[in-house]
Coordinates of C-alpha atoms in Angstrom, one line a residue:
Chain A
M1 CA 0.1 -0.1 0.1
E2 CA 1.1 3.2 -0.6
R3 CA 1.7 5.3 2.5
F4 CA 0.7 8.7 1.2
V5 CA -2.4 10.8 -0.4
Q6 CA -1.5 14.0 -1.4
L7 CA -4.3 16.5 -2.3
H8 CA -4.2 19.4 -4.2
L9 CA -7.2 21.6 -4.8
L10 CA -8.2 25.0 -6.3
T11 CA -11.4 26.2 -5.3
A12 CA -13.0 29.8 -6.2
Y13 CA -14.2 31.8 -3.3
P14 CA -16.2 35.0 -4.1
P15 CA -16.2 37.8 -1.6
A16 CA -15.7 36.4 1.9
N17 CA -14.1 37.0 5.1
L18 CA -13.6 33.0 5.8
N19 CA -11.0 33.6 8.5
R20 CA -10.6 36.6 10.1
D21 CA -7.6 38.1 12.0
D22 CA -8.1 39.9 15.5
L23 CA -9.3 43.1 13.7
G24 CA -11.3 41.2 11.4
R25 CA -9.8 41.5 8.2
P26 CA -9.1 38.6 6.3
K27 CA -6.2 36.6 6.9
T28 CA -3.3 37.4 4.4
A29 CA 0.5 35.9 3.8
L30 CA 3.1 37.2 1.9
V31 CA 3.9 34.6 -0.9
G32 CA 6.6 35.3 -3.8
G33 CA 6.8 38.8 -2.8
A34 CA 2.9 39.5 -3.2
E35 CA -0.1 39.6 -0.7
R36 CA -2.1 36.7 -1.1
L37 CA -5.3 35.9 1.3
R38 CA -5.1 32.9 3.4
I39 CA -7.2 30.5 5.2
S40 CA -5.8 28.7 8.4
S41 CA -5.6 24.9 8.0
Q42 CA -7.1 24.8 11.6
S43 CA -10.3 27.1 10.2
L44 CA -10.6 24.6 7.5
K45 CA -10.3 21.5 9.5
R46 CA -13.0 22.9 11.8
A47 CA -15.4 23.4 9.3
W48 CA -14.6 19.9 7.1
R49 CA -14.7 17.8 10.8
N50 CA -18.3 19.6 11.9
S51 CA -19.8 19.2 8.2
D52 CA -23.0 17.3 8.0
L53 CA -21.3 15.9 5.0
F54 CA -18.4 14.5 7.2
Q55 CA -20.8 13.5 10.1
E56 CA -23.0 11.6 7.5
S57 CA -20.5 9.2 5.9
L58 CA -19.2 8.0 8.8
A59 CA -22.3 7.6 10.7
G60 CA -22.7 4.7 12.5
H61 CA -18.8 4.7 13.0
L62 CA -18.8 7.6 15.3
G63 CA -20.7 6.0 18.2
T64 CA -23.7 6.5 20.2
R65 CA -24.7 9.1 22.3
T66 CA -26.7 8.2 25.2
K67 CA -27.4 8.6 29.2
R68 CA -29.0 5.0 29.5
M69 CA -25.7 2.8 29.1
G70 CA -26.0 2.0 32.9
E71 CA -29.6 0.8 32.6
E72 CA -29.0 -1.4 29.6
V73 CA -26.0 -3.0 31.9
F74 CA -28.7 -3.0 34.4
N75 CA -31.5 -4.9 32.4
R76 CA -28.6 -7.5 30.9
L77 CA -27.6 -8.7 34.3
V78 CA -31.0 -9.1 35.9
T79 CA -32.2 -11.3 32.9
S80 CA -29.3 -13.2 33.3
G81 CA -29.9 -13.9 36.9
V82 CA -28.0 -11.4 39.0
P83 CA -29.6 -10.4 41.8
K84 CA -30.9 -6.7 41.4
Q85 CA -29.3 -5.2 44.1
K86 CA -25.6 -6.1 42.8
A87 CA -26.7 -5.5 39.2
H88 CA -27.5 -1.8 40.1
E89 CA -24.3 -1.7 41.8
W90 CA -21.9 -2.9 38.8
A91 CA -24.1 -1.0 36.4
R92 CA -23.5 2.0 38.0
K93 CA -20.0 1.5 38.6
I94 CA -19.7 0.4 34.8
A95 CA -21.9 3.9 33.5
G96 CA -19.6 6.3 36.2
V97 CA -16.7 5.6 33.8
F98 CA -18.5 7.8 31.5
G99 CA -20.3 10.4 33.2
K100 CA -21.7 11.8 36.7
L101 CA -24.5 9.5 37.4
N102 CA -27.7 10.8 38.3
S103 CA -28.6 10.6 42.3
P104 CA -31.4 10.6 44.4
S105 CA -31.8 13.7 46.4
K106 CA -32.8 13.6 50.4
E107 CA -36.3 14.2 49.6
E108 CA -36.4 11.8 46.7
Q109 CA -35.6 9.0 49.5
K110 CA -38.1 10.1 51.5
K111 CA -40.7 9.6 49.2
S112 CA -43.4 6.6 49.7
D113 CA -42.6 5.3 46.4
Y114 CA -38.8 5.6 46.5
D115 CA -36.9 2.8 44.9
P116 CA -33.3 2.6 45.5
Y117 CA -32.6 0.1 42.9
D118 CA -34.5 2.0 39.9
P119 CA -32.7 1.8 36.8
K120 CA -33.0 5.9 36.6
W121 CA -30.3 6.1 39.0
T122 CA -27.9 4.3 36.7
H123 CA -28.6 6.8 34.5
I124 CA -25.6 9.6 33.5
G125 CA -26.4 13.4 34.0
Q126 CA -25.6 14.3 30.6
L127 CA -25.2 12.6 27.4
A128 CA -22.0 10.3 26.3
H129 CA -20.7 9.1 24.1
F130 CA -19.5 5.7 23.3
S131 CA -17.2 4.5 20.4
P132 CA -18.1 1.3 19.0
E133 CA -14.9 -0.3 20.7
E134 CA -15.9 1.0 24.6
L135 CA -19.3 -0.5 23.1
A136 CA -17.8 -3.6 22.3
A137 CA -15.8 -3.4 25.5
I138 CA -18.6 -2.7 27.8
D139 CA -20.6 -5.9 26.1
A140 CA -17.3 -8.2 27.0
L141 CA -17.1 -6.8 30.6
V142 CA -21.0 -7.2 31.2
Q143 CA -20.4 -10.8 29.8
K144 CA -17.5 -11.6 32.4
L145 CA -19.4 -10.3 35.5
I146 CA -22.7 -12.7 34.5
E147 CA -20.1 -15.5 34.2
T148 CA -18.0 -14.7 37.4
K149 CA -21.0 -13.4 39.3
Q150 CA -17.7 -11.0 40.5
G151 CA -18.0 -6.9 40.7
P152 CA -16.1 -5.2 38.3
S153 CA -12.5 -4.2 39.5
G154 CA -10.5 -1.2 38.6
E155 CA -8.9 -2.7 36.0
D156 CA -12.1 -3.8 34.2
L157 CA -13.4 -0.2 34.6
N158 CA -10.7 1.5 32.3
L159 CA -12.9 1.2 29.5
L160 CA -11.9 4.4 28.2
R161 CA -10.2 2.7 25.6
E162 CA -6.5 4.1 24.1
R163 CA -6.9 3.1 21.0
H164 CA -10.4 4.2 19.9
S165 CA -12.0 4.1 16.4
A166 CA -13.5 7.3 16.0
A167 CA -12.2 8.7 12.7
D168 CA -12.2 12.5 13.6
I169 CA -9.6 11.8 15.9
A170 CA -7.9 9.4 14.1
L171 CA -7.7 12.0 11.2
F172 CA -6.9 15.1 12.8
G173 CA -5.3 14.0 16.3
R174 CA -6.1 14.5 19.9
M175 CA -4.0 15.8 22.7
L176 CA -4.9 15.3 26.1
A177 CA -2.0 17.0 28.5
D178 CA -3.9 14.8 31.9
V179 CA -3.8 11.7 30.2
P180 CA -0.8 11.9 27.3
S181 CA -1.5 7.8 26.7
F182 CA -4.9 8.8 25.3
N183 CA -2.9 11.0 22.7
T184 CA -3.3 10.3 19.0
E185 CA -1.3 11.4 16.3
A186 CA -3.3 13.2 13.6
A187 CA -2.8 11.2 10.1
C188 CA -3.6 14.1 8.0
Q189 CA -1.6 16.9 7.2
V190 CA -3.5 20.1 6.3
A191 CA -1.5 23.2 4.9
H192 CA -3.1 26.6 5.3
A193 CA -4.5 27.9 1.8
I194 CA -3.2 30.6 0.1
T195 CA -4.4 32.3 -3.0
V196 CA -2.5 31.7 -6.5
H197 CA -2.7 35.4 -7.2
K198 CA -2.0 38.6 -5.7
V199 CA -4.6 40.3 -3.6
A200 CA -6.1 43.4 -1.9
V201 CA -8.2 43.4 0.6
E202 CA -11.4 45.4 0.1
D203 CA -13.4 47.9 2.3
D204 CA -17.1 47.6 1.9
F205 CA -18.5 50.7 3.4
Y206 CA -22.1 50.2 4.6
T207 CA -24.9 52.3 5.9
A208 CA -28.0 51.0 7.7
V209 CA -31.6 53.1 7.3
D210 CA -33.3 53.7 10.7
D211 CA -37.1 52.5 9.4
L212 CA -38.7 54.6 11.8
N213 CA -36.7 57.9 11.7
K214 CA -39.3 59.9 9.4
G215 CA -36.3 62.4 8.5
E216 CA -38.1 65.5 10.4
E217 CA -34.6 66.2 12.6
D218 CA -31.9 64.1 11.4
V219 CA -31.5 62.5 8.1
G220 CA -28.8 60.4 8.7
A221 CA -28.0 57.0 8.5
G222 CA -29.3 54.6 11.5
H223 CA -25.9 52.4 11.8
M224 CA -22.5 52.9 9.0
G225 CA -20.2 50.4 9.3
E226 CA -16.9 48.6 7.3
T227 CA -16.7 44.9 6.3
E228 CA -13.2 44.0 5.0
F229 CA -13.5 41.4 2.6
G230 CA -11.8 39.4 -0.2
A231 CA -12.2 37.2 -3.0
G232 CA -9.9 34.9 -4.5
L233 CA -8.5 31.4 -6.2
F234 CA -7.3 29.3 -3.3
Y235 CA -4.6 26.6 -3.3
L236 CA -5.4 23.8 -1.0
Y237 CA -2.6 21.3 -0.2
L238 CA -3.2 18.1 2.2
C239 CA -1.2 15.1 2.7
L240 CA -2.9 12.0 4.5
D241 CA -0.6 9.5 5.9
R242 CA -2.3 6.2 5.1
E243 CA -0.9 3.7 7.4
L244 CA -1.2 5.9 10.4
L245 CA -4.8 6.1 9.8
L246 CA -5.0 2.2 9.5
K247 CA -3.0 2.0 12.8
N248 CA -5.2 4.7 14.6
L249 CA -8.3 3.0 13.5
G250 CA -7.0 -0.4 15.1
G251 CA -6.2 -1.7 11.9
D252 CA -10.1 -1.5 10.8
A253 CA -9.4 -0.9 6.7
Q254 CA -13.4 -0.9 6.0
L255 CA -13.5 2.2 8.2
A256 CA -10.3 3.9 6.8
E257 CA -11.7 3.4 3.5
R258 CA -15.1 5.2 4.8
T259 CA -12.7 7.9 6.5
V260 CA -10.8 8.6 3.6
E261 CA -14.1 9.4 2.0
A262 CA -15.3 11.4 4.3
L263 CA -12.3 13.5 4.2
V264 CA -11.8 13.7 0.4
A265 CA -15.3 14.5 0.1
S266 CA -15.4 17.1 2.5
T267 CA -12.1 18.9 1.2
A268 CA -13.4 19.6 -2.6
T269 CA -17.2 20.5 -1.1
V270 CA -17.0 22.4 2.4
A271 CA -16.4 25.3 2.9
P272 CA -14.9 27.5 6.0
T273 CA -18.4 28.9 8.1
G274 CA -16.9 32.5 8.6
K275 CA -19.3 35.0 7.6
Q276 CA -21.5 32.7 5.1
N277 CA -24.7 34.6 6.1
S278 CA -23.2 37.8 4.9
F279 CA -21.5 36.8 1.9
A280 CA -22.9 33.2 1.3
S281 CA -19.4 32.3 0.0
R282 CA -20.1 28.8 -0.5
A283 CA -18.1 27.3 -3.4
R284 CA -16.6 23.6 -3.9
A285 CA -13.3 22.5 -5.5
S286 CA -12.7 23.6 -9.4
Y287 CA -9.9 21.3 -10.1
V288 CA -8.5 18.4 -7.5
L289 CA -5.1 16.5 -8.1
C290 CA -4.7 13.2 -6.1
E291 CA -1.6 11.8 -5.8
K292 CA -0.3 8.2 -3.9
G293 CA 3.3 7.2 -3.2
D294 CA 6.0 6.7 -0.4
A295 CA 8.2 9.5 -1.6
Q296 CA 8.5 12.6 0.6
P297 CA 5.6 14.5 -0.1
R298 CA 5.7 18.4 -0.7
S299 CA 2.9 20.6 -1.8
L300 CA 3.2 22.3 -5.2
A301 CA 2.8 25.7 -3.3
V302 CA 6.1 26.6 -5.7
A303 CA 3.9 27.0 -9.1
F304 CA 2.3 29.8 -7.4
L305 CA 5.6 31.7 -6.1
K306 CA 4.9 33.7 -9.1
P307 CA 1.7 35.0 -8.8
V308 CA -0.7 33.9 -11.5
E309 CA -2.5 36.4 -13.8
A310 CA -5.7 36.0 -15.5
G311 CA -4.4 36.9 -19.1
R312 CA -6.7 35.9 -21.6
E313 CA -7.0 32.2 -20.7
G314 CA -8.5 33.1 -17.1
L315 CA -7.2 32.8 -13.7
L316 CA -8.2 28.9 -13.3
A317 CA -6.7 27.8 -16.7
N318 CA -3.8 29.4 -15.6
A319 CA -3.7 28.3 -12.2
I320 CA -4.4 24.9 -13.3
K321 CA -1.4 24.8 -16.1
A322 CA 1.2 26.4 -13.2
L323 CA 0.0 23.4 -11.2
E324 CA 0.4 20.7 -13.4
D325 CA 3.9 22.0 -15.3
E326 CA 5.3 22.5 -12.2
R327 CA 4.7 19.3 -10.9
E328 CA 5.9 17.4 -13.9
R329 CA 9.2 19.7 -13.6
L330 CA 9.9 18.5 -10.1
D331 CA 8.7 15.3 -10.5
R332 CA 11.6 15.6 -13.6
A333 CA 13.9 17.1 -11.4
Y334 CA 13.5 14.4 -8.3
G335 CA 12.3 11.9 -9.5
D336 CA 9.7 9.5 -7.4
G337 CA 6.4 11.3 -8.7
D338 CA 3.2 9.7 -9.0
P339 CA 2.8 8.6 -12.8
N340 CA -0.9 7.5 -11.8
A341 CA -1.9 10.5 -10.6
V342 CA -5.9 11.4 -11.1
A343 CA -7.2 14.8 -11.7
M344 CA -10.9 16.2 -11.7
N345 CA -11.2 19.3 -14.0
T346 CA -14.1 21.0 -14.2
L347 CA -12.8 23.6 -16.6
T348 CA -12.4 20.9 -19.2
G349 CA -15.1 18.5 -17.4
R350 CA -12.6 15.9 -17.4
G351 CA -12.5 13.5 -14.2
S352 CA -15.2 13.8 -11.1
L353 CA -15.0 13.6 -7.5
A354 CA -15.2 9.6 -7.3
D355 CA -12.7 9.2 -9.4
I356 CA -10.7 10.8 -6.7
L357 CA -12.3 8.9 -4.0
A358 CA -11.5 5.9 -5.4
Y359 CA -8.0 6.2 -6.2
A360 CA -7.6 8.0 -2.7
K361 CA -8.6 5.0 -1.1
G362 CA -7.2 2.3 -3.1
G363 CA -5.0 -0.1 -1.8
L364 CA -6.3 0.2 1.6
A365 CA -7.8 -2.6 2.3
D366 CA -4.4 -4.8 1.1
G367 CA -2.7 -3.4 4.4
Chain B
M1 CA 37.7 15.8 5.3
A2 CA 34.6 15.2 7.0
E3 CA 31.4 13.6 5.6
L4 CA 28.1 15.9 5.9
L5 CA 24.6 15.6 4.8
L6 CA 22.7 18.9 3.3
F7 CA 19.3 19.2 2.8
Q8 CA 17.0 22.3 2.0
L9 CA 14.0 23.8 3.8
Y10 CA 11.3 25.8 2.5
G11 CA 7.7 25.8 2.8
P12 CA 5.1 29.3 2.1
L13 CA 5.2 29.1 5.9
A14 CA 7.4 27.6 8.3
S15 CA 7.6 28.1 12.2
W16 CA 10.4 27.2 14.5
G17 CA 9.4 27.2 17.7
E18 CA 11.0 28.9 21.0
P19 CA 10.4 28.4 24.6
A20 CA 6.5 29.7 24.9
V21 CA 4.5 29.5 27.7
G22 CA 0.8 30.7 27.1
E23 CA -0.8 33.0 24.5
H24 CA 2.2 33.7 22.6
R25 CA 3.9 31.4 20.2
P26 CA 7.0 33.1 18.7
S27 CA 9.2 31.5 16.0
A28 CA 13.2 31.6 15.9
T29 CA 14.6 32.8 12.7
H30 CA 16.0 29.5 11.9
P31 CA 15.6 25.9 12.7
G32 CA 17.0 24.6 15.6
K33 CA 18.3 21.2 17.0
S34 CA 14.8 20.3 18.5
Q35 CA 13.0 21.0 15.4
V36 CA 15.7 19.1 13.1
T37 CA 15.8 16.1 15.4
G38 CA 11.8 15.9 15.0
L39 CA 12.2 16.0 11.2
L40 CA 14.7 13.1 11.2
G41 CA 12.6 10.8 14.0
A42 CA 9.9 11.6 11.5
A43 CA 12.0 10.5 8.4
L44 CA 13.0 7.7 10.5
G45 CA 9.4 6.4 11.8
L46 CA 10.2 7.6 15.6
S47 CA 7.1 8.1 17.7
R48 CA 6.8 10.9 19.8
D49 CA 7.1 8.9 23.2
Q50 CA 10.7 6.8 21.6
E51 CA 12.4 9.0 24.1
E52 CA 15.6 7.1 24.3
K53 CA 15.8 6.8 20.7
L54 CA 14.9 10.6 19.7
A55 CA 17.7 11.6 22.3
A56 CA 20.1 9.4 20.7
L57 CA 19.0 11.2 17.6
A58 CA 20.0 14.5 19.3
G59 CA 22.7 13.8 20.5
G60 CA 24.0 11.3 17.7
Y61 CA 24.8 14.7 15.0
G62 CA 25.8 17.8 14.9
L63 CA 23.8 21.0 13.3
A64 CA 24.9 23.9 11.1
V65 CA 22.4 25.7 9.3
R66 CA 22.6 28.4 6.3
V67 CA 19.7 31.2 6.2
D68 CA 19.1 31.0 2.5
A69 CA 16.2 33.7 2.8
E70 CA 15.3 35.9 6.1
G71 CA 12.1 36.1 5.2
E72 CA 9.3 37.9 7.1
L73 CA 7.5 37.4 10.5
L74 CA 3.9 36.5 10.2
R75 CA 1.6 36.7 13.2
D76 CA -1.4 34.2 13.2
Y77 CA -4.3 35.0 15.2
H78 CA -5.6 32.1 16.6
T79 CA -8.9 31.2 18.1
T80 CA -10.0 27.8 19.8
Q81 CA -13.5 27.2 21.1
V82 CA -13.5 24.5 23.6
P83 CA -15.6 23.2 26.6
P84 CA -14.4 23.0 30.2
A85 CA -13.2 20.6 31.6
R86 CA -15.5 18.9 33.8
R87 CA -14.8 15.2 35.7
G88 CA -16.9 12.5 33.7
R89 CA -17.1 14.6 30.7
T90 CA -14.9 13.1 27.8
F91 CA -15.5 14.1 24.2
T92 CA -14.5 11.5 20.7
T93 CA -15.0 14.1 18.1
R94 CA -14.6 17.9 17.7
A95 CA -17.9 18.2 16.5
E96 CA -19.6 16.9 19.8
E97 CA -17.3 19.3 21.2
L98 CA -18.7 22.2 19.9
A99 CA -22.3 21.0 20.6
V100 CA -22.4 21.6 23.9
D101 CA -23.9 25.1 25.5
D102 CA -20.8 26.6 27.7
L103 CA -17.9 27.0 25.1
Y104 CA -15.1 29.5 25.8
T105 CA -12.5 30.6 23.5
I106 CA -9.0 30.2 23.9
L107 CA -6.9 32.7 22.4
S108 CA -2.9 32.7 20.6
Q109 CA -0.7 34.1 18.7
R110 CA 1.1 31.7 16.5
D111 CA 4.4 33.0 15.0
Y112 CA 5.5 32.0 11.4
R113 CA 8.5 32.8 9.0
V114 CA 7.1 33.4 5.3
E115 CA 9.4 33.6 2.2
A116 CA 11.9 31.9 3.7
A117 CA 14.5 29.3 2.9
W118 CA 17.2 27.3 5.1
T119 CA 20.2 24.4 4.1
C120 CA 20.7 22.3 7.0
A121 CA 24.0 20.6 7.3
L122 CA 24.7 17.3 9.7
W123 CA 27.7 15.4 10.7
A124 CA 27.8 12.2 12.9
T125 CA 29.5 12.4 15.6
A126 CA 30.9 8.9 17.7
S127 CA 27.9 8.1 18.7
A128 CA 25.4 8.4 15.8
P129 CA 22.8 5.6 15.2
Y130 CA 22.4 5.7 11.7
P131 CA 25.1 6.6 8.7
L132 CA 24.5 9.5 7.2
P133 CA 23.2 7.6 4.0
D134 CA 20.4 6.3 6.0
L135 CA 19.2 9.7 7.3
A136 CA 19.3 10.6 3.0
E137 CA 17.3 7.8 2.3
A138 CA 14.8 8.1 5.5
L139 CA 14.3 11.9 4.0
R140 CA 13.6 10.6 0.6
R141 CA 11.1 8.1 1.4
P142 CA 10.0 9.3 5.2
R143 CA 7.8 7.2 7.3
F144 CA 5.8 10.1 8.9
T145 CA 4.9 13.4 6.9
L146 CA 7.3 15.9 7.4
Y147 CA 6.8 19.6 8.2
L148 CA 8.6 22.6 9.1
G149 CA 8.2 23.3 12.2
R150 CA 4.3 22.9 12.8
K151 CA 2.0 20.2 11.6
S152 CA 0.6 22.9 9.2
C153 CA 3.9 23.7 7.5
P154 CA 4.5 20.8 5.2
P155 CA 7.5 21.4 2.9
A156 CA 7.1 22.7 -0.5
L157 CA 10.0 21.2 -2.4
P158 CA 11.5 18.0 -1.6
L159 CA 14.5 18.4 0.6
R160 CA 17.1 17.0 -1.5
P161 CA 19.4 15.5 0.8
E162 CA 23.0 15.4 -0.4
L163 CA 26.3 14.0 1.0
I164 CA 28.8 16.1 0.6
E165 CA 32.8 15.9 1.6
S166 CA 34.5 18.9 2.7
N167 CA 37.3 20.4 4.7
T168 CA 35.2 23.4 6.3
L169 CA 31.4 24.1 6.7
K170 CA 31.6 27.2 4.7
D171 CA 33.0 25.1 1.7
A172 CA 30.1 22.2 2.0
F173 CA 27.4 24.6 2.3
A174 CA 28.9 26.5 -0.9
G175 CA 29.1 23.6 -2.7
Y176 CA 24.8 22.9 -2.2
A177 CA 22.9 25.6 -3.9
L178 CA 19.4 26.2 -3.1
D179 CA 16.3 25.2 -5.6
D180 CA 16.2 27.5 -8.7
R181 CA 12.5 27.9 -8.2
L182 CA 13.1 29.9 -5.1
G183 CA 14.6 32.9 -7.3
R184 CA 11.5 35.0 -6.2
L185 CA 12.5 34.6 -2.4
K186 CA 14.8 37.9 -1.3
R187 CA 18.3 36.7 -0.7
P188 CA 20.6 38.7 1.4
E189 CA 23.6 39.4 -0.1
R190 CA 25.3 38.0 2.9
H191 CA 24.5 34.8 4.3
R192 CA 24.1 34.0 8.1
Y193 CA 25.4 30.4 9.9
F194 CA 25.1 29.0 12.8
W195 CA 26.6 25.8 14.0
E196 CA 27.3 23.9 17.0
E197 CA 30.7 23.0 18.2
P198 CA 32.8 20.4 18.5
L199 CA 33.0 20.0 14.8
P200 CA 34.6 16.8 13.9
D201 CA 38.2 16.0 12.9
G202 CA 38.4 17.0 9.5
L203 CA 36.4 19.9 9.7
A204 CA 37.1 23.4 10.3
S205 CA 34.0 26.2 10.4
G206 CA 35.8 27.9 7.8
F207 CA 34.9 31.4 8.6
S208 CA 37.4 34.0 9.3
P209 CA 37.6 35.9 12.4
Q210 CA 36.1 38.7 10.5
E211 CA 32.8 36.8 9.6
K212 CA 32.5 35.0 12.7
L213 CA 30.1 36.9 15.4
W214 CA 29.2 36.0 18.8
V215 CA 28.3 32.8 20.4
V216 CA 24.4 32.6 21.8
P217 CA 23.0 29.9 24.0
R218 CA 19.6 28.4 22.3
R219 CA 17.0 26.7 24.2
D220 CA 16.8 23.9 22.0
R221 CA 18.6 20.9 22.7
P222 CA 15.8 18.1 23.6
G223 CA 15.6 17.0 27.0
S224 CA 12.3 14.7 28.2
R225 CA 9.5 15.3 25.4
R226 CA 7.0 13.8 27.9
R227 CA 8.1 16.7 30.7
W228 CA 8.6 19.5 27.4
Q229 CA 12.1 20.0 28.8
F230 CA 14.7 21.7 26.8
A231 CA 18.2 22.4 27.6
T232 CA 20.4 25.0 26.7
R233 CA 22.7 24.9 23.6
D234 CA 25.7 27.0 22.1
E235 CA 25.3 28.3 18.7
H236 CA 28.0 29.9 16.7
H237 CA 27.0 32.7 14.4
A238 CA 28.6 33.9 11.3
M239 CA 27.7 35.5 8.5
A240 CA 29.8 35.2 5.0

């Protein structure tokens, strides 16, 4: 299996302010001596992993959210012949690992119909998330309790598994300062997106009329303001370490394939949410190039060190040409390129997102 | 004569972290020992918790750096929405974290270098765990993704590792030219060089007393990654 998948995308955003600095201006960066618009990698990742598309393509693998895990455990123990009192105690121990349990108040305990073994006292106060692996671990533990007729030990309760199958964390990593053993190294590297051309951030001076002001005393605007924005064709680059992804997912190749699909589809179709209500600047990638291989991954940002000009062909056509030419030159100079790379080009109508998805996940199942 | 491994570092953004606690995360003007060690570790496939192997890597090679283009500072204003930590509340996905109703925001300022490029030179010490050609091969076909100080800063050129035999550091660097593609970057008339001593047998710095500047301690020698500790290391400076 080829270790790295590299994605190069060109996405044109209309006037927008997708990612702002502390003054509310669109973020920028200097590249090749010219100012460019920039969208930070952090902003992109947040939009992708929080998108409906990402959630939907992974539904079923993102686990279960419930307050009632304790009740499930309690019921199973009772139906398997564990005395109610013990079943209740053990269910509380297991559910307690995942959140603070509901406890009866003093007033509640004085009520005539108070039942200390009511399953509701095994519920967690808030919804807790159970990953597929955690569900399997709980299942195994309950089975063990039924067989041994012994309560869970501290070790048994260590259900917060180090290796979890949540695709989100496998791709983008997790750092818990308190519990370093739960840390996961992100399998996906995302660069800041940068426009391929020089831009000037522009000001939109706007006024708002006070509808109830009849203009008898004061004919001025009710509000004046300024919004800064920019438009441009962005180059996005990301690199996915597929071996690390597979490792983070506990070797589950099927899940890894779905994760790759979710990632690729969201990078090509999901825009950051910043100021979308003001600008409606949603956009999809016009061009996607996907490379696979074991050679040292490199972005193709050098193709745009010289700012692309619109010229007669237009910005997109010139940017695609610059990207493809640079890739060819780099591969010729350094070798080690991917001769089978797949592209989707909306300008020529060649290739599709489905081609990119197929190529990006191809070979994953071979391990 | 001594053998050196040279390679280039360029990306639109790079960040060479300096000691930082809290809101401001500064970047040095050139890569340091910990970052280059991390880069080699990633190329070799060493994970962050393999402290002994990483320590051997840090101690096994000497480092010199040429600043090919100084570039400029980019200060990124960074906000992160996070849920307050509560006992017994864990999140498995970012979307789940963002769904709670008591989010608050952490601010930070992260510094990057833009329009900058560097050339690094390594030499093996007596305790070097891998021969230099193996390191070169690892950089060509790395086990993990490489990056320039931060994960969001991928290299935008192959590192082009080359083995060069030389009597002086200065000559070794002179024998390794930066990629032509970076012609648009503003290049200094005189380059700044940094190296650590002792240099190996058969290798002198090659800089004249007029070119040599000062020796400055830099806190970038990885101690314990787990405890996030770094020791100081003397950096010799020259301009030529």
